[in-house]
Every structure is written in C-alpha cells, then in structure tokens.
Short mmCIF file of C-alpha atoms in Angstrom, two decimals:
data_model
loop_
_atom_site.label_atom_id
_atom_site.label_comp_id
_atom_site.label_asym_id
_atom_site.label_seq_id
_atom_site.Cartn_x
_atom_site.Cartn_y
_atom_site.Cartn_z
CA UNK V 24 -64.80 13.00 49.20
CA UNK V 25 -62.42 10.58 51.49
CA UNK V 26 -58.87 9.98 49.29
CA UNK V 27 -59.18 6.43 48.05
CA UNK V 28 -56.58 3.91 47.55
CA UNK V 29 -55.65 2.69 43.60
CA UNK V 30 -53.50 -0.36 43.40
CA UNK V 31 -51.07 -0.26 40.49
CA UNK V 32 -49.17 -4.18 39.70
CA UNK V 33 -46.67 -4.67 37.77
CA UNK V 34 -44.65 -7.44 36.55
CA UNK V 35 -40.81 -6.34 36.16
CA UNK V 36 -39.32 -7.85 33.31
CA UNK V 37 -40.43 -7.03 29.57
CA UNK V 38 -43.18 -5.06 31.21
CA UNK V 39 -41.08 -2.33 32.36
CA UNK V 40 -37.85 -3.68 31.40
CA UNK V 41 -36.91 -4.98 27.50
CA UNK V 42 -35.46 -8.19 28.36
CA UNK V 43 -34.93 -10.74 31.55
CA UNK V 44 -33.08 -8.71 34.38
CA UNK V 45 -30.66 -11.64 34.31
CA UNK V 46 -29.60 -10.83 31.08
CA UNK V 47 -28.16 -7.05 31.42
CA UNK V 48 -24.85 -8.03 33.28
CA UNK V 49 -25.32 -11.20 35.61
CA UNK V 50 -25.27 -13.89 33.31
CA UNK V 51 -22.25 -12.54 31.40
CA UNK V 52 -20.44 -12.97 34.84
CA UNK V 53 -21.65 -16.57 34.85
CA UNK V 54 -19.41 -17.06 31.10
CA UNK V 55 -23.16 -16.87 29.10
CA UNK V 56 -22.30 -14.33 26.12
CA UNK V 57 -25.81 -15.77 25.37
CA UNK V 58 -28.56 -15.70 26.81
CA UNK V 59 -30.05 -18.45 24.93
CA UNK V 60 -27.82 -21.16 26.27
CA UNK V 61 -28.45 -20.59 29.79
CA UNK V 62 -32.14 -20.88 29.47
CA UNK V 63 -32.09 -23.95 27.56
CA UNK V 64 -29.82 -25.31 30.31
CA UNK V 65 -32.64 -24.05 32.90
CA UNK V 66 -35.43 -26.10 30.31
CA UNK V 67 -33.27 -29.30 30.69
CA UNK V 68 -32.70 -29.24 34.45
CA UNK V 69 -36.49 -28.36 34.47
CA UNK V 70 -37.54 -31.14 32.39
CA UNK V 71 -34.92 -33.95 33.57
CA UNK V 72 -35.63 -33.54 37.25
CA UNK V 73 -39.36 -32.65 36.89
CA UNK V 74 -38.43 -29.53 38.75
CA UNK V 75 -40.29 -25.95 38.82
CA UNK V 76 -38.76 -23.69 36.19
CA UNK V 77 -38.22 -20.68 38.31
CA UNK V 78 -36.20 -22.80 41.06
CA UNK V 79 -34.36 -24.61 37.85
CA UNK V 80 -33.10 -20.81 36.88
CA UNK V 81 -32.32 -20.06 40.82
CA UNK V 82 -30.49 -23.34 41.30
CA UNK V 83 -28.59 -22.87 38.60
CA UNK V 84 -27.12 -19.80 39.11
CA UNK V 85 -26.74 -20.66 42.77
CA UNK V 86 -24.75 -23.50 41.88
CA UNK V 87 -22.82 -21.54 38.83
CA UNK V 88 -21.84 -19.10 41.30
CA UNK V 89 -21.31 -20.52 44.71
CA UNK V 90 -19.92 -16.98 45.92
CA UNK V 91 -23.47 -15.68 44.97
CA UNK V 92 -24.22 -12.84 47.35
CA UNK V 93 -27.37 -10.37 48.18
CA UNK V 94 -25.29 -7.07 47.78
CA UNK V 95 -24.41 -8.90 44.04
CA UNK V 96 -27.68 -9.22 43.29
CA UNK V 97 -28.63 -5.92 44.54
CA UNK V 98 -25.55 -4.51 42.92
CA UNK V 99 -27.12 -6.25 39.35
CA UNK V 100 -29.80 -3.71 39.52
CA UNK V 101 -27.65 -0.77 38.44
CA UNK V 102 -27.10 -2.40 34.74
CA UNK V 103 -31.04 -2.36 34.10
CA UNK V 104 -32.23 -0.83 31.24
CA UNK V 105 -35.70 0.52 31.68
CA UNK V 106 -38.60 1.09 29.11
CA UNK V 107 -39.15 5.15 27.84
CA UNK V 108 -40.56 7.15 30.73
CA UNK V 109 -40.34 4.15 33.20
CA UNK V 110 -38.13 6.95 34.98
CA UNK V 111 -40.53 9.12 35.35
CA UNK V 112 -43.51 7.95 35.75
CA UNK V 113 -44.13 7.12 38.94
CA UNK V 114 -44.11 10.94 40.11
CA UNK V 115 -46.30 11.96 37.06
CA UNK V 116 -48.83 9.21 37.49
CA UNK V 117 -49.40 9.83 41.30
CA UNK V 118 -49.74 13.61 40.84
CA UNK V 119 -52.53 13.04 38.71
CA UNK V 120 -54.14 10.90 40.38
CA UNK V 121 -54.42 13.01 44.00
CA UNK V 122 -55.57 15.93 41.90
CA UNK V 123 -58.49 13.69 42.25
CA UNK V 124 -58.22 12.54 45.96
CA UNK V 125 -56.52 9.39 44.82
CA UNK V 126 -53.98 7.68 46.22
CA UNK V 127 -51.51 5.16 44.54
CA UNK V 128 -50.05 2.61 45.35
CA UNK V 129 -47.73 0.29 43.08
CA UNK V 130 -46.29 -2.87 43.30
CA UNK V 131 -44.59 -5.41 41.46
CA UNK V 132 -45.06 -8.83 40.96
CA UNK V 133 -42.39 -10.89 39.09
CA UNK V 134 -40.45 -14.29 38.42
CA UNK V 135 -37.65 -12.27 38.72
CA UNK V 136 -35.08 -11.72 41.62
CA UNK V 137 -36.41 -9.29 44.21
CA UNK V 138 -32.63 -8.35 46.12
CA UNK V 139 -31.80 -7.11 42.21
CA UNK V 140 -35.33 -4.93 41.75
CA UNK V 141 -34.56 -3.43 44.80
CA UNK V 142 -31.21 -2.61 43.30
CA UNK V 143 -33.07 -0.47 40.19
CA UNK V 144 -33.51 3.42 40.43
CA UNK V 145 -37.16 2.55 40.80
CA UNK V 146 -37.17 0.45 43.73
CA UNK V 147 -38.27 3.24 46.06
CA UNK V 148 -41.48 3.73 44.45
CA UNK V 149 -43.20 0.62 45.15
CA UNK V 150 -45.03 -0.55 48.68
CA UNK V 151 -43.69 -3.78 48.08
CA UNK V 152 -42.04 -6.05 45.65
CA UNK V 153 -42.47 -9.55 45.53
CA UNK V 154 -40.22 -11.37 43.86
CA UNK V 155 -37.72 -14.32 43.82
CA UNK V 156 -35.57 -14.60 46.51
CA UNK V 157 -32.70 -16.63 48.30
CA UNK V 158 -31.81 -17.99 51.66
CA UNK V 159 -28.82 -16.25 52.88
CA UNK V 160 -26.13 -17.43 55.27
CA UNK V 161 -24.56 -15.99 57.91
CA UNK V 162 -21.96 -14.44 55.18
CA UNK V 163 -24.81 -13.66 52.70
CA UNK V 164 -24.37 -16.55 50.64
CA UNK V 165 -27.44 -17.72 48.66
CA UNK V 166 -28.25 -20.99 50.00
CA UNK V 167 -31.39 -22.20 49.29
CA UNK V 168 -34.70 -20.20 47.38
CA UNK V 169 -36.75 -18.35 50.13
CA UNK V 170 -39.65 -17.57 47.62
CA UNK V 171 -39.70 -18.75 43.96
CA UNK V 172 -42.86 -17.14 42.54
CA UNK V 173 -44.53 -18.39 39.33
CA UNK V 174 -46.92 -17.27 37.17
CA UNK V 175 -49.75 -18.97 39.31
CA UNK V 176 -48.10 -18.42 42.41
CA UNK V 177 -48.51 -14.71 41.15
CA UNK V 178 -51.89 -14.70 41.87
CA UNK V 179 -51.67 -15.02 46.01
CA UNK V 180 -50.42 -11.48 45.84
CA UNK V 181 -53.29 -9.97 44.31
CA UNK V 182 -54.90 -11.02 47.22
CA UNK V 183 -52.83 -10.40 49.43
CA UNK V 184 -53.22 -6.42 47.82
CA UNK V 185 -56.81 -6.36 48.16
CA UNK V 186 -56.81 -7.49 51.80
CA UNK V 187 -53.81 -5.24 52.73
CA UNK V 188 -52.28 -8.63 53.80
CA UNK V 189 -48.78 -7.78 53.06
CA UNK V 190 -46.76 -10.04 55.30
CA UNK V 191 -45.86 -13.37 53.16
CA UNK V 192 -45.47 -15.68 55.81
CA UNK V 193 -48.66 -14.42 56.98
CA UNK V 194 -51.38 -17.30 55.29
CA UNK V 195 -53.83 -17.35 58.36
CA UNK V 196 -55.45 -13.56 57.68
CA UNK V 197 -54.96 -14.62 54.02
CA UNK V 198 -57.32 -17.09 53.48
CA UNK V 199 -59.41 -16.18 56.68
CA UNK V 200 -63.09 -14.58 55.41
CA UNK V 201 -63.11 -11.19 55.14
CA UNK V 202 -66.29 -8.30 54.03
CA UNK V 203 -65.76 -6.58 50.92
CA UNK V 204 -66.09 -3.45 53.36
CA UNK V 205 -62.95 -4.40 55.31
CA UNK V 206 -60.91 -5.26 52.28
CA UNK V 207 -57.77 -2.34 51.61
CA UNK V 208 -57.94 -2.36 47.58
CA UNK V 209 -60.92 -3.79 46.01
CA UNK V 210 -60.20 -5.41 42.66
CA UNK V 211 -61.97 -2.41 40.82
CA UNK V 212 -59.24 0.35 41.70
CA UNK V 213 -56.56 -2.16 40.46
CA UNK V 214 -54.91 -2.33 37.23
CA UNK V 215 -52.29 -5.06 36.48
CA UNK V 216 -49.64 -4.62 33.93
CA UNK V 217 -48.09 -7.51 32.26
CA UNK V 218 -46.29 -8.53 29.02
CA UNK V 219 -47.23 -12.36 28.21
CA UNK V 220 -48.53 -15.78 29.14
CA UNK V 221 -47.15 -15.90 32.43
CA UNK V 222 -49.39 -13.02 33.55
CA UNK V 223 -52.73 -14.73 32.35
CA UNK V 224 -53.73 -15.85 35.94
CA UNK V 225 -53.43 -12.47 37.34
CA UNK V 226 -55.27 -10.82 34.58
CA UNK V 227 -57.80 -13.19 35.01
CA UNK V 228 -57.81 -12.75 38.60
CA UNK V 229 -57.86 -8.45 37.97
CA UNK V 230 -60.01 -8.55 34.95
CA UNK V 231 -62.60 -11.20 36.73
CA UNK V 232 -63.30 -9.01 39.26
CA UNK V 233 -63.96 -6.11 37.86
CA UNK V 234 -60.35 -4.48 37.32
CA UNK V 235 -58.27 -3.51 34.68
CA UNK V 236 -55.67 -4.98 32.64
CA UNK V 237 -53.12 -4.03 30.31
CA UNK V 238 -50.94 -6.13 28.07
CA UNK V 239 -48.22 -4.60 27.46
CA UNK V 240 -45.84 -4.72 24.45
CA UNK V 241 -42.50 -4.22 22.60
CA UNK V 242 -42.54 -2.77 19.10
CA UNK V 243 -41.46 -6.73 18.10
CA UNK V 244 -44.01 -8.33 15.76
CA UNK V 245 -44.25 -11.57 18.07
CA UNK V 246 -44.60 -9.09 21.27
CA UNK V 247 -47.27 -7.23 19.56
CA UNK V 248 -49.21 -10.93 18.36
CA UNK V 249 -48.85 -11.98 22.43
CA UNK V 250 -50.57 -8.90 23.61
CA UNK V 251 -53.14 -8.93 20.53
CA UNK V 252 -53.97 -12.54 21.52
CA UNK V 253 -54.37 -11.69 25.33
CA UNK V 254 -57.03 -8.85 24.54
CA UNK V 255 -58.84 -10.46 22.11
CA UNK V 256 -59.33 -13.42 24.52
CA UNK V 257 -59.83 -11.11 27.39
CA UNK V 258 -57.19 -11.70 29.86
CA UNK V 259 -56.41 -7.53 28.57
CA UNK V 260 -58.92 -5.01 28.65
CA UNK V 261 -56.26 -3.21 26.66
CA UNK V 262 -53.55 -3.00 25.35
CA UNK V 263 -50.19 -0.53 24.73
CA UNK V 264 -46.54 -0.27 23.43
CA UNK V 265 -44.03 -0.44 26.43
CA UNK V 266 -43.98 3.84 26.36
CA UNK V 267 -44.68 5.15 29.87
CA UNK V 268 -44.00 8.74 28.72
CA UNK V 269 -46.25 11.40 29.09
CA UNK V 270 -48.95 10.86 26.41
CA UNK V 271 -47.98 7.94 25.42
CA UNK V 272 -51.02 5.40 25.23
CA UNK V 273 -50.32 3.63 28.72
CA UNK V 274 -50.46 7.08 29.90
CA UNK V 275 -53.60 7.83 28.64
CA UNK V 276 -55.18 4.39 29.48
CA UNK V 277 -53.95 4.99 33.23
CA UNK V 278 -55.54 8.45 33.27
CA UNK V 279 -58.58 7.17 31.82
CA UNK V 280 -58.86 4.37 34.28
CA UNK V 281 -57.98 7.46 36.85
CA UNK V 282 -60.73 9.44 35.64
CA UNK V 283 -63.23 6.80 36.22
CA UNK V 284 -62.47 6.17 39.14
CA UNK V 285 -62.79 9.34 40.58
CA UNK V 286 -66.06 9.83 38.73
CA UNK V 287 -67.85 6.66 40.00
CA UNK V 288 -66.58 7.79 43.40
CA UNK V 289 -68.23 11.14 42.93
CA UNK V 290 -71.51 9.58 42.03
CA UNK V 291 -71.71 7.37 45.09
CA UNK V 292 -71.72 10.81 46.86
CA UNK V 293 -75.31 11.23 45.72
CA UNK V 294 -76.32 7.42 46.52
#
C-alpha cells in the first residue's frame, strides 16, 4: 500500500489554546487589565460602523498601538499557554499514523493573528497556517489587514486543503473544476478540530463530505453545553475535553479515525 495523505485542521484559540491569543500578554500592553473591555469596544466599532468583527479587533489594536510591529506580534507567541499534551502531540500523533503508511499533515485555521501563531513552540508543525494578518511597511509597521479570516471565510481553506491549492492569492486553480482523482486530501482523510459557533461552517463543510469532526471543549459548564449542542445537531461527529495527552479521549478519537483509515485503504487493495 502507497502512504496516503491525512489532513489534520485546527482552529488555534480555545481549541488548542484556553483563551484568545490576544489575551496572554498583548492586550495588557494596550492598558486592558481586562479582557472584557476591549472586546466590547471591538462589538461597538463593529456595530456603529457596520464593520466586520475580525477587522473591528485588527483596527483597533492597529490604531491602539501605532508602533505595532510583525516581530511584536511574533514575539506575543512566547506568552501562549497551550492545552495538556498540545506539546506533544504532534510527534506522537504522526508516529502512529505512518506505522500505518499514513502521512499527516496539520494545519490551522483561525480568526486569530497568524505573525503571533508562528511565534508559538508549535508553529513548526503545521504545513501552513492561515490566519489574520497585517500589511506591513517598509519599517514593519502594521498598516492595513492583509487577510482577516472569519468563520465563513474559514471555509475557502478547506478547499484550498483538499485541492493542495495552498497559495492564497491563488483563486483561479481554486474555483477551477477539478476530478476527485486529482484532488491532494479528499474530505474523508480530514478531521477538523474546533471549539464553538464560529467553526460550524467548516464542520459542515468536513462533516458534509464525509469527514470528521470534533468539538472540542474546556472542563467549563457553558464550553461543555457548546460542544454538546454542536454534536447533537451534527456539525460534531464527536466530541472531547481539550486533553491532547496520550490516552486522553481526542487521542483515542484521532487513532480511531487513524485506524479506519488505514483499514478502508487496505480493503480497496482487494477491489
């Protein structure tokens, strides 16, 4: 049997982070000692001048902090706080999988700020992240958003995955026709990961065609109700505390989804 390709998607924050990346360091250097405030600001703008919520949040802190710089952002990414095993998983998850000829890949997918992902310990193990980012200048300035990715704007990237179109600017091959036999992941080998409402689309989008999803959770009662409700209306095929240790129950899901994998991959051997 040929090594196959598995797609693994994550979004970033409260999926394999607790809380907003923003909210570790960067908005404490803004003069918010909560949180809170700076969002609601972000509603109002949003609601006042009818503008997207993600750019409201960019603007904002563009504006707040007109010294704003990619190598602070990237910098950022050293105060986040990961989930249990997050650290390790990436190494354990693609060992077992090319015990069975399977190659992962992972990527993330996230309202977040890419130029501070990339500043995590984790950053290396993904094929790409896309993510929320700025317009430099010639200084490295933020200027203007580059990308401001919502949660339906989340679900051009899933395609982009399955036809191995990875180039953003690239919408021509994107949208062009192409045969389920050309196509680099098919929507069966992926599995999404996400925490709440702004990951319905791309459930939907995994889950439609034939992939898996998991809603992940924190051990917070309202966390818990959120995932509940996106299984039992079947944006989740499952569902699992934010533990990405070994035998935790995203572990076993994700060896279980392995596992089947491999075995209907086996079985078209004999077709």
């Amino acid at each position: 049997m040929n090594k196959v390709k598995m797609a693994l998607i994550y979004d970033f924050d409260k999926t394999l982070s607790p809380k907003d990346m923003q909210e570790f360091h960067l908005l404490k250097t803004l003069g918010y000692q909560n949180p809170d405030e700076f969002w609601a600001k972000c509603g109002k703008i949003s609601q006042t001048h009818n503008i997207d919520g993600i750019l409201a949040y960019m603007y904002l802190m563009a504006i707040e902090d007109p010294n704003m710089t990619k190598e602070k952002l990237i910098k950022e990414g050293s105060y986040i706080k990961l989930f249990k095993g997050v650290d390790t998983w990436f190494e354990r998850i693609n060992d077992y999988a090319v015990k069975s000829d399977i190659i992962l890949e992972h990527y993330i997918i996230s309202s977040g700020l890419k130029d501070i992902i990339i500043g995590t310990p984790i950053a290396k193990y993904f094929k790409e992240i896309y993510a929320c980012s700025y317009y430099y200048d010639e200084n490295g300035r933020a200027l203007w958003p580059a990308r401001a990715i919502n949660y339906t704007v989340k679900t051009q990237y899933i395609f982009r995955i399955n036809k191995g179109i990875f180039d953003e600017t690239n919408d021509v091959d994107l949208n062009r026709s192409t045969k389920d036999e050309d196509k680099y992941i098919p929507y069966s080998r992926m599995i999404y990961f996400g925490d709440g409402l702004t990951d319905v689309p791309s459930m939907k989008v995994v889950a439609g065609f034939g992939g898996n999803t998991i809603a992940v959770y924190k051990k917070a009662k309202d966390a818990k109700e959120l995932a509940q409700d996106l299984y039992e209306n079947k944006r989740a095929t499952f569902m699992a505390n934010a533990d990405y240790s070994e035998g935790s129950k995203i572990d076993k899901i994700v060896k279980g989804i392995i596992d089947t994998v491999a075995a209907d991959l086996k079985l078209d051997d004999y077709r």
